CSV table of N, CA and C in Angstrom, one decimal:
chain,number,residue,atom,x,y,z
A,1,MET,N,92.2,101.5,27.4
A,1,MET,CA,91.3,100.9,26.5
A,1,MET,C,89.9,101.4,26.7
A,2,ARG,N,89.5,101.6,27.9
A,2,ARG,CA,88.1,102.0,28.2
A,2,ARG,C,87.8,103.3,27.5
A,3,LYS,N,88.7,104.2,27.5
A,3,LYS,CA,88.5,105.6,26.9
A,3,LYS,C,88.2,105.4,25.4
A,4,ARG,N,88.7,104.4,24.7
A,4,ARG,CA,88.5,104.2,23.3
A,4,ARG,C,87.1,103.6,23.0
A,5,ILE,N,86.6,102.9,23.9
A,5,ILE,CA,85.4,102.2,23.7
A,5,ILE,C,84.2,103.2,23.6
A,6,ARG,N,84.2,104.2,24.4
A,6,ARG,CA,83.1,105.2,24.4
A,6,ARG,C,83.0,105.9,23.1
A,7,PRO,N,84.1,106.5,22.5
A,7,PRO,CA,84.0,107.1,21.2
A,7,PRO,C,83.6,106.1,20.1
A,8,LEU,N,84.1,104.9,20.2
A,8,LEU,CA,83.7,103.9,19.2
A,8,LEU,C,82.2,103.5,19.3
A,9,LEU,N,81.8,103.4,20.6
A,9,LEU,CA,80.4,103.1,20.8
A,9,LEU,C,79.5,104.2,20.3
A,10,PHE,N,79.9,105.4,20.5
A,10,PHE,CA,79.1,106.6,20.1
A,10,PHE,C,79.0,106.6,18.5
A,11,PHE,N,80.2,106.3,17.9
A,11,PHE,CA,80.2,106.2,16.4
A,11,PHE,C,79.3,105.1,15.9
A,12,ALA,N,79.4,104.0,16.6
A,12,ALA,CA,78.6,102.8,16.1
A,12,ALA,C,77.1,103.1,16.3
A,13,VAL,N,76.7,103.8,17.3
A,13,VAL,CA,75.3,104.2,17.5
A,13,VAL,C,74.9,105.1,16.4
A,14,LEU,N,75.7,106.1,16.0
A,14,LEU,CA,75.4,107.0,15.0
A,14,LEU,C,75.3,106.3,13.6
A,15,CYS,N,76.1,105.4,13.4
A,15,CYS,CA,76.1,104.6,12.1
A,15,CYS,C,74.9,103.7,12.0
A,16,THR,N,74.3,103.3,13.0
A,16,THR,CA,73.1,102.4,13.0
A,16,THR,C,71.8,103.2,12.6
A,17,GLY,N,71.9,104.5,12.6
A,17,GLY,CA,70.7,105.2,12.3
A,17,GLY,C,69.8,105.5,13.5
A,18,PHE,N,70.4,105.3,14.7
A,18,PHE,CA,69.7,105.5,15.9
A,18,PHE,C,69.2,107.0,16.0
A,19,THR,N,67.9,107.2,16.3
A,19,THR,CA,67.4,108.5,16.5
A,19,THR,C,66.7,108.6,17.8
A,20,LEU,N,66.6,109.8,18.3
A,20,LEU,CA,65.9,110.1,19.6
A,20,LEU,C,64.4,109.9,19.3
A,21,PRO,N,63.7,109.4,20.3
A,21,PRO,CA,62.2,109.2,20.1
A,21,PRO,C,61.6,110.6,19.8
A,22,ALA,N,60.5,110.5,19.0
A,22,ALA,CA,59.8,111.7,18.6
A,22,ALA,C,59.0,112.3,19.8
A,23,PHE,N,58.7,113.5,19.7
A,23,PHE,CA,57.9,114.2,20.7
A,23,PHE,C,56.6,113.4,20.9
A,24,ALA,N,56.3,113.0,22.1
A,24,ALA,CA,55.1,112.3,22.4
A,24,ALA,C,54.6,112.5,23.8
A,25,THR,N,53.9,113.6,24.0
A,25,THR,CA,53.4,114.0,25.3
A,25,THR,C,51.9,113.7,25.2
A,26,GLU,N,51.3,113.1,26.2
A,26,GLU,CA,49.9,112.8,26.2
A,26,GLU,C,49.1,113.9,26.7
A,27,VAL,N,48.0,114.2,25.9
A,27,VAL,CA,47.0,115.2,26.2
A,27,VAL,C,45.7,114.5,26.5
A,28,THR,N,45.1,114.9,27.6
A,28,THR,CA,43.7,114.4,27.9
A,28,THR,C,42.7,115.5,27.6
A,29,VAL,N,41.8,115.3,26.7
A,29,VAL,CA,40.8,116.3,26.3
A,29,VAL,C,39.4,116.0,26.8
A,30,TYR,N,38.8,116.9,27.5
A,30,TYR,CA,37.4,116.7,27.9
A,30,TYR,C,36.5,117.5,26.9
A,31,LYS,N,35.6,116.9,26.3
A,31,LYS,CA,34.8,117.5,25.2
A,31,LYS,C,33.4,116.9,25.1
A,32,SER,N,32.6,117.5,24.3
A,32,SER,CA,31.3,117.0,24.0
A,32,SER,C,31.5,115.9,22.9
A,33,PRO,N,30.7,114.8,23.0
A,33,PRO,CA,30.9,113.8,22.0
A,33,PRO,C,30.5,114.2,20.6
A,34,THR,N,29.8,115.3,20.4
A,34,THR,CA,29.3,115.7,19.1
A,34,THR,C,30.0,117.0,18.6
A,35,CYS,N,31.1,117.4,19.2
A,35,CYS,CA,31.8,118.6,18.8
A,35,CYS,C,32.8,118.4,17.7
A,36,GLY,N,32.5,118.8,16.5
A,36,GLY,CA,33.4,118.6,15.4
A,36,GLY,C,34.7,119.4,15.4
A,37,CYS,N,34.6,120.6,15.9
A,37,CYS,CA,35.8,121.5,16.0
A,37,CYS,C,36.8,120.9,17.1
A,38,CYS,N,36.3,120.3,18.1
A,38,CYS,CA,37.1,119.7,19.1
A,38,CYS,C,37.9,118.5,18.4
A,39,ASN,N,37.2,117.7,17.6
A,39,ASN,CA,37.8,116.6,16.9
A,39,ASN,C,38.9,117.1,16.0
A,40,LYS,N,38.7,118.3,15.3
A,40,LYS,CA,39.7,118.8,14.4
A,40,LYS,C,40.9,119.3,15.2
A,41,TRP,N,40.7,119.9,16.4
A,41,TRP,CA,41.8,120.3,17.3
A,41,TRP,C,42.6,119.1,17.7
A,42,ILE,N,41.9,118.0,18.0
A,42,ILE,CA,42.6,116.8,18.4
A,42,ILE,C,43.5,116.3,17.2
A,43,GLU,N,43.0,116.4,16.0
A,43,GLU,CA,43.7,116.0,14.8
A,43,GLU,C,45.0,116.9,14.7
A,44,HIS,N,44.8,118.2,14.9
A,44,HIS,CA,45.9,119.1,14.9
A,44,HIS,C,47.0,118.7,15.9
A,45,MET,N,46.6,118.4,17.1
A,45,MET,CA,47.5,118.0,18.1
A,45,MET,C,48.2,116.7,17.7
A,46,GLN,N,47.5,115.7,17.2
A,46,GLN,CA,48.1,114.5,16.8
A,46,GLN,C,49.1,114.7,15.7
A,47,ALA,N,48.8,115.6,14.7
A,47,ALA,CA,49.7,115.9,13.6
A,47,ALA,C,50.9,116.6,14.1
A,48,ASN,N,50.9,117.1,15.3
A,48,ASN,CA,52.1,117.8,15.8
A,48,ASN,C,52.8,117.0,16.9
A,49,GLY,N,52.5,115.7,16.9
A,49,GLY,CA,53.3,114.8,17.8
A,49,GLY,C,52.7,114.5,19.1
A,50,PHE,N,51.6,115.0,19.4
A,50,PHE,CA,51.0,114.7,20.7
A,50,PHE,C,50.1,113.4,20.7
A,51,THR,N,50.1,112.7,21.7
A,51,THR,CA,49.2,111.5,21.9
A,51,THR,C,48.0,112.1,22.6
A,52,VAL,N,46.8,111.9,22.0
A,52,VAL,CA,45.6,112.5,22.6
A,52,VAL,C,44.6,111.4,23.1
A,53,LYS,N,44.2,111.6,24.3
A,53,LYS,CA,43.2,110.7,24.9
A,53,LYS,C,41.9,111.6,25.1
A,54,ALA,N,40.9,111.3,24.2
A,54,ALA,CA,39.7,112.1,24.3
A,54,ALA,C,38.7,111.5,25.3
A,55,GLN,N,38.1,112.4,26.1
A,55,GLN,CA,37.1,111.9,27.1
A,55,GLN,C,35.8,112.7,26.7
A,56,ASN,N,34.9,112.0,26.1
A,56,ASN,CA,33.6,112.5,25.8
A,56,ASN,C,32.8,112.7,27.1
A,57,VAL,N,32.3,113.9,27.4
A,57,VAL,CA,31.5,114.1,28.6
A,57,VAL,C,30.2,114.8,28.3
A,58,ALA,N,29.2,114.6,29.1
A,58,ALA,CA,27.9,115.2,28.9
A,58,ALA,C,27.9,116.7,29.2
A,59,ASP,N,28.7,117.1,30.2
A,59,ASP,CA,28.8,118.5,30.6
A,59,ASP,C,30.2,118.8,30.9
A,60,ILE,N,30.8,119.8,30.1
A,60,ILE,CA,32.2,120.2,30.2
A,60,ILE,C,32.4,121.1,31.4
A,61,MET,N,31.4,121.8,31.9
A,61,MET,CA,31.6,122.8,32.9
A,61,MET,C,32.3,122.3,34.2
A,62,PRO,N,31.9,121.2,34.7
A,62,PRO,CA,32.6,120.7,35.9
A,62,PRO,C,34.1,120.5,35.7
A,63,TYR,N,34.5,120.2,34.5
A,63,TYR,CA,36.0,120.0,34.2
A,63,TYR,C,36.7,121.3,34.2
A,64,LYS,N,36.0,122.3,33.6
A,64,LYS,CA,36.6,123.7,33.6
A,64,LYS,C,36.8,124.2,35.0
A,65,SER,N,35.7,124.0,35.8
A,65,SER,CA,35.7,124.5,37.2
A,65,SER,C,36.8,123.8,38.0
A,66,ALA,N,36.8,122.5,37.9
A,66,ALA,CA,37.8,121.7,38.6
A,66,ALA,C,39.3,122.0,38.3
A,67,ASN,N,39.5,122.5,37.1
A,67,ASN,CA,40.8,122.8,36.6
A,67,ASN,C,41.2,124.3,36.6
A,68,GLY,N,40.3,125.1,37.3
A,68,GLY,CA,40.6,126.5,37.5
A,68,GLY,C,40.5,127.4,36.3
A,69,VAL,N,39.7,127.0,35.3
A,69,VAL,CA,39.5,127.8,34.1
A,69,VAL,C,38.5,129.0,34.4
A,70,PRO,N,39.0,130.2,34.3
A,70,PRO,CA,38.0,131.3,34.5
A,70,PRO,C,36.9,131.3,33.5
A,71,LEU,N,35.7,131.7,33.9
A,71,LEU,CA,34.6,131.7,32.9
A,71,LEU,C,34.8,132.5,31.7
A,72,ALA,N,35.5,133.7,31.9
A,72,ALA,CA,35.8,134.6,30.8
A,72,ALA,C,36.7,133.9,29.7
A,73,LEU,N,37.4,132.9,30.1
A,73,LEU,CA,38.4,132.3,29.2
A,73,LEU,C,37.8,131.0,28.5
A,74,GLY,N,36.6,130.7,28.8
A,74,GLY,CA,36.0,129.4,28.3
A,74,GLY,C,35.9,129.2,26.8
A,75,SER,N,36.0,128.0,26.4
A,75,SER,CA,35.8,127.6,25.0
A,75,SER,C,35.1,126.2,25.0
A,76,CYS,N,35.2,125.5,23.9
A,76,CYS,CA,34.4,124.3,23.8
A,76,CYS,C,35.1,123.0,24.4
A,77,HIS,N,36.3,123.0,24.7
A,77,HIS,CA,37.0,121.9,25.3
A,77,HIS,C,38.1,122.3,26.3
A,78,THR,N,38.4,121.4,27.2
A,78,THR,CA,39.4,121.6,28.2
A,78,THR,C,40.3,120.4,28.2
A,79,ALA,N,41.6,120.7,28.2
A,79,ALA,CA,42.6,119.6,28.1
A,79,ALA,C,43.6,119.8,29.3
A,80,LYS,N,44.3,118.7,29.6
A,80,LYS,CA,45.4,118.6,30.5
A,80,LYS,C,46.6,118.0,29.8
A,81,VAL,N,47.7,118.7,30.0
A,81,VAL,CA,49.0,118.1,29.5
A,81,VAL,C,50.1,118.5,30.4
A,82,ASP,N,50.7,117.4,30.9
A,82,ASP,CA,51.9,117.5,31.8
A,82,ASP,C,51.8,118.6,32.9
A,83,GLY,N,50.6,118.6,33.6
A,83,GLY,CA,50.4,119.4,34.7
A,83,GLY,C,49.8,120.8,34.3
A,84,TYR,N,49.6,121.1,33.1
A,84,TYR,CA,49.0,122.3,32.6
A,84,TYR,C,47.6,122.1,32.1
A,85,VAL,N,46.8,123.2,32.2
A,85,VAL,CA,45.4,123.2,31.6
A,85,VAL,C,45.5,123.9,30.3
A,86,ILE,N,44.9,123.4,29.3
A,86,ILE,CA,44.8,124.0,28.0
A,86,ILE,C,43.3,124.2,27.7
A,87,GLU,N,42.9,125.4,27.5
A,87,GLU,CA,41.5,125.7,27.3
A,87,GLU,C,41.3,126.2,25.9
A,88,GLY,N,40.5,125.5,25.1
A,88,GLY,CA,40.2,125.9,23.7
A,88,GLY,C,41.2,125.6,22.7
A,89,HIS,N,41.1,126.3,21.6
A,89,HIS,CA,41.9,126.0,20.4
A,89,HIS,C,43.3,126.6,20.4
A,90,VAL,N,44.1,126.2,21.4
A,90,VAL,CA,45.5,126.7,21.5
A,90,VAL,C,46.3,125.9,20.5
A,91,PRO,N,47.1,126.6,19.7
A,91,PRO,CA,48.0,125.9,18.7
A,91,PRO,C,49.0,125.0,19.4
A,92,ALA,N,49.3,123.9,18.8
A,92,ALA,CA,50.3,123.0,19.3
A,92,ALA,C,51.7,123.6,19.5
A,93,ALA,N,52.1,124.5,18.7
A,93,ALA,CA,53.4,125.2,18.8
A,93,ALA,C,53.5,125.9,20.1
A,94,ASP,N,52.4,126.6,20.5
A,94,ASP,CA,52.3,127.3,21.8
A,94,ASP,C,52.4,126.4,23.0
A,95,ILE,N,51.8,125.2,22.9
A,95,ILE,CA,51.8,124.2,23.9
A,95,ILE,C,53.2,123.6,24.1
A,96,LYS,N,53.9,123.4,23.0
A,96,LYS,CA,55.2,122.9,23.0
A,96,LYS,C,56.1,123.9,23.7
A,97,ARG,N,55.9,125.2,23.3
A,97,ARG,CA,56.7,126.2,24.0
A,97,ARG,C,56.5,126.3,25.5
A,98,LEU,N,55.2,126.2,25.9
A,98,LEU,CA,54.8,126.1,27.3
A,98,LEU,C,55.6,125.0,28.0
A,99,LEU,N,55.6,123.8,27.4
A,99,LEU,CA,56.2,122.7,28.0
A,99,LEU,C,57.7,122.8,28.1
A,100,LYS,N,58.3,123.5,27.2
A,100,LYS,CA,59.7,123.8,27.2
A,100,LYS,C,60.1,124.9,28.2
A,101,GLU,N,59.3,125.9,28.2
A,101,GLU,CA,59.7,127.1,29.1
A,101,GLU,C,59.2,126.8,30.6
A,102,ARG,N,58.1,126.1,30.8
A,102,ARG,CA,57.6,125.7,32.1
A,102,ARG,C,57.3,127.0,33.0
A,103,PRO,N,56.6,128.0,32.5
A,103,PRO,CA,56.2,129.1,33.3
A,103,PRO,C,55.3,128.8,34.5
A,104,LYS,N,55.3,129.6,35.5
A,104,LYS,CA,54.5,129.3,36.7
A,104,LYS,C,53.1,129.8,36.5
A,105,VAL,N,52.4,129.2,35.6
A,105,VAL,CA,51.0,129.5,35.3
A,105,VAL,C,50.2,128.2,35.4
A,106,LEU,N,48.9,128.4,35.5
A,106,LEU,CA,48.0,127.2,35.5
A,106,LEU,C,47.8,126.6,34.1
A,107,GLY,N,47.8,127.5,33.1
A,107,GLY,CA,47.7,127.0,31.7
A,107,GLY,C,47.6,128.1,30.7
A,108,LEU,N,47.2,127.6,29.5
A,108,LEU,CA,46.9,128.5,28.4
A,108,LEU,C,45.5,128.5,27.9
A,109,ALA,N,45.0,129.6,27.4
A,109,ALA,CA,43.6,129.6,26.9
A,109,ALA,C,43.5,130.4,25.6
A,110,VAL,N,42.6,130.0,24.7
A,110,VAL,CA,42.1,130.8,23.6
A,110,VAL,C,40.6,130.9,23.9
A,111,PRO,N,40.2,132.0,24.4
A,111,PRO,CA,38.8,132.2,24.7
A,111,PRO,C,37.9,132.2,23.5
A,112,GLY,N,36.7,131.6,23.6
A,112,GLY,CA,35.8,131.5,22.5
A,112,GLY,C,36.3,130.5,21.5
A,113,MET,N,35.9,130.8,20.2
A,113,MET,CA,36.3,129.9,19.2
A,113,MET,C,36.7,130.7,17.9
A,114,PRO,N,37.8,131.4,17.9
A,114,PRO,CA,38.2,132.3,16.8
A,114,PRO,C,38.4,131.5,15.5
A,115,VAL,N,37.8,132.0,14.5
A,115,VAL,CA,38.0,131.5,13.1
A,115,VAL,C,39.5,131.5,12.7
A,116,GLY,N,40.0,130.4,12.3
A,116,GLY,CA,41.4,130.3,11.9
A,116,GLY,C,42.3,129.7,12.9
A,117,SER,N,41.8,129.6,14.1
A,117,SER,CA,42.6,128.8,15.1
A,117,SER,C,42.5,127.3,14.8
A,118,PRO,N,43.4,126.5,15.4
A,118,PRO,CA,43.4,125.1,15.0
A,118,PRO,C,42.1,124.4,15.4
A,119,GLY,N,41.5,123.8,14.4
A,119,GLY,CA,40.2,123.2,14.6
A,119,GLY,C,39.0,124.1,14.1
A,120,MET,N,39.3,125.4,13.9
A,120,MET,CA,38.3,126.3,13.5
A,120,MET,C,38.6,126.9,12.1
A,121,GLU,N,39.4,126.2,11.3
A,121,GLU,CA,39.7,126.7,10.0
A,121,GLU,C,38.5,126.9,9.1
A,122,GLN,N,38.5,128.0,8.4
A,122,GLN,CA,37.4,128.2,7.4
A,122,GLN,C,38.0,128.9,6.2
A,123,GLY,N,38.8,128.1,5.4
A,123,GLY,CA,39.5,128.6,4.2
A,123,GLY,C,40.5,129.6,4.6
A,124,ALA,N,40.5,130.7,3.8
A,124,ALA,CA,41.5,131.7,4.0
A,124,ALA,C,41.1,132.7,5.1
A,125,HIS,N,39.8,132.7,5.5
A,125,HIS,CA,39.4,133.6,6.5
A,125,HIS,C,40.0,133.3,7.9
A,126,LYS,N,40.6,134.3,8.5
A,126,LYS,CA,41.2,134.1,9.8
A,126,LYS,C,41.0,135.3,10.7
A,127,GLU,N,40.6,135.1,11.9
A,127,GLU,CA,40.5,136.2,12.9
A,127,GLU,C,41.8,136.3,13.6
A,128,ARG,N,42.2,137.5,14.1
A,128,ARG,CA,43.4,137.6,14.9
A,128,ARG,C,42.9,137.2,16.3
A,129,TYR,N,43.8,136.5,17.0
A,129,TYR,CA,43.4,136.0,18.4
A,129,TYR,C,44.7,135.9,19.2
A,130,ASP,N,44.5,136.0,20.5
A,130,ASP,CA,45.6,135.9,21.5
A,130,ASP,C,45.5,134.5,22.2
A,131,VAL,N,46.6,134.0,22.5
A,131,VAL,CA,46.7,132.9,23.5
A,131,VAL,C,47.1,133.5,24.8
A,132,LEU,N,46.4,133.2,25.8
A,132,LEU,CA,46.6,133.8,27.1
A,132,LEU,C,47.1,132.8,28.2
A,133,THR,N,47.9,133.2,29.1
A,133,THR,CA,48.3,132.4,30.2
A,133,THR,C,47.2,132.8,31.3
A,134,PHE,N,47.0,131.9,32.2
A,134,PHE,CA,46.2,132.2,33.4
A,134,PHE,C,46.7,131.5,34.6
A,135,ASP,N,46.4,132.1,35.8
A,135,ASP,CA,46.9,131.4,37.0
A,135,ASP,C,45.7,131.2,37.9
A,136,ASN,N,46.0,130.7,39.1
A,136,ASN,CA,45.0,130.3,40.1
A,136,ASN,C,44.2,131.5,40.6
A,137,ALA,N,44.8,132.7,40.5
A,137,ALA,CA,44.1,133.9,41.0
A,137,ALA,C,43.3,134.6,39.9
A,138,GLY,N,43.3,134.0,38.7
A,138,GLY,CA,42.6,134.5,37.6
A,138,GLY,C,43.3,135.6,36.8
A,139,ASN,N,44.6,135.8,37.1
A,139,ASN,CA,45.4,136.7,36.3
A,139,ASN,C,45.7,136.2,34.9
A,140,THR,N,45.7,137.0,33.9
A,140,THR,CA,46.0,136.6,32.6
A,140,THR,C,47.1,137.5,32.0
A,141,SER,N,47.8,137.0,31.0
A,141,SER,CA,48.7,137.8,30.2
A,141,SER,C,48.8,137.1,28.8
A,142,VAL,N,49.2,137.9,27.8
A,142,VAL,CA,49.3,137.4,26.4
A,142,VAL,C,50.5,136.6,26.3
A,143,TYR,N,50.4,135.4,25.9
A,143,TYR,CA,51.5,134.5,25.7
A,143,TYR,C,51.9,134.4,24.2
A,144,ALA,N,50.9,134.5,23.3
A,144,ALA,CA,51.2,134.6,21.9
A,144,ALA,C,50.1,135.3,21.1
A,145,ARG,N,50.4,135.9,20.0
A,145,ARG,CA,49.4,136.5,19.1
A,145,ARG,C,49.4,135.8,17.8
A,146,HIS,N,48.2,135.6,17.3
A,146,HIS,CA,48.1,134.9,16.0
A,146,HIS,C,47.1,135.7,15.1
């Protein structure tokens, strides 16, 4: 009898419309209180299923330093998600891939503020840019090209 209950229970769960919870990983973003492109990146992250906790700070540099972001990879905001550092306008899809693959890196970065990256949209104009991985030793490699 017990073997019959499991398949019936599975079928009953399917019939009730039960779905798995949506992707909801919390991202903490350290940013200037007046940065509009940071707010647009946050909206991009939220639209892609992330829960975002924005921390407005007077000086972002201590957060970059404390999280091992090399100066050459700097951008306007620094974020933390599930043990990784995210520097700048990294697309949500690349962050989801990072969280799925779990490479042994410190994080991802989009140096500067390339036009067309999430939060930096300006109509049809888009610059090509790379998403880079970085580690504690400052080594980088290309993770994605956009």
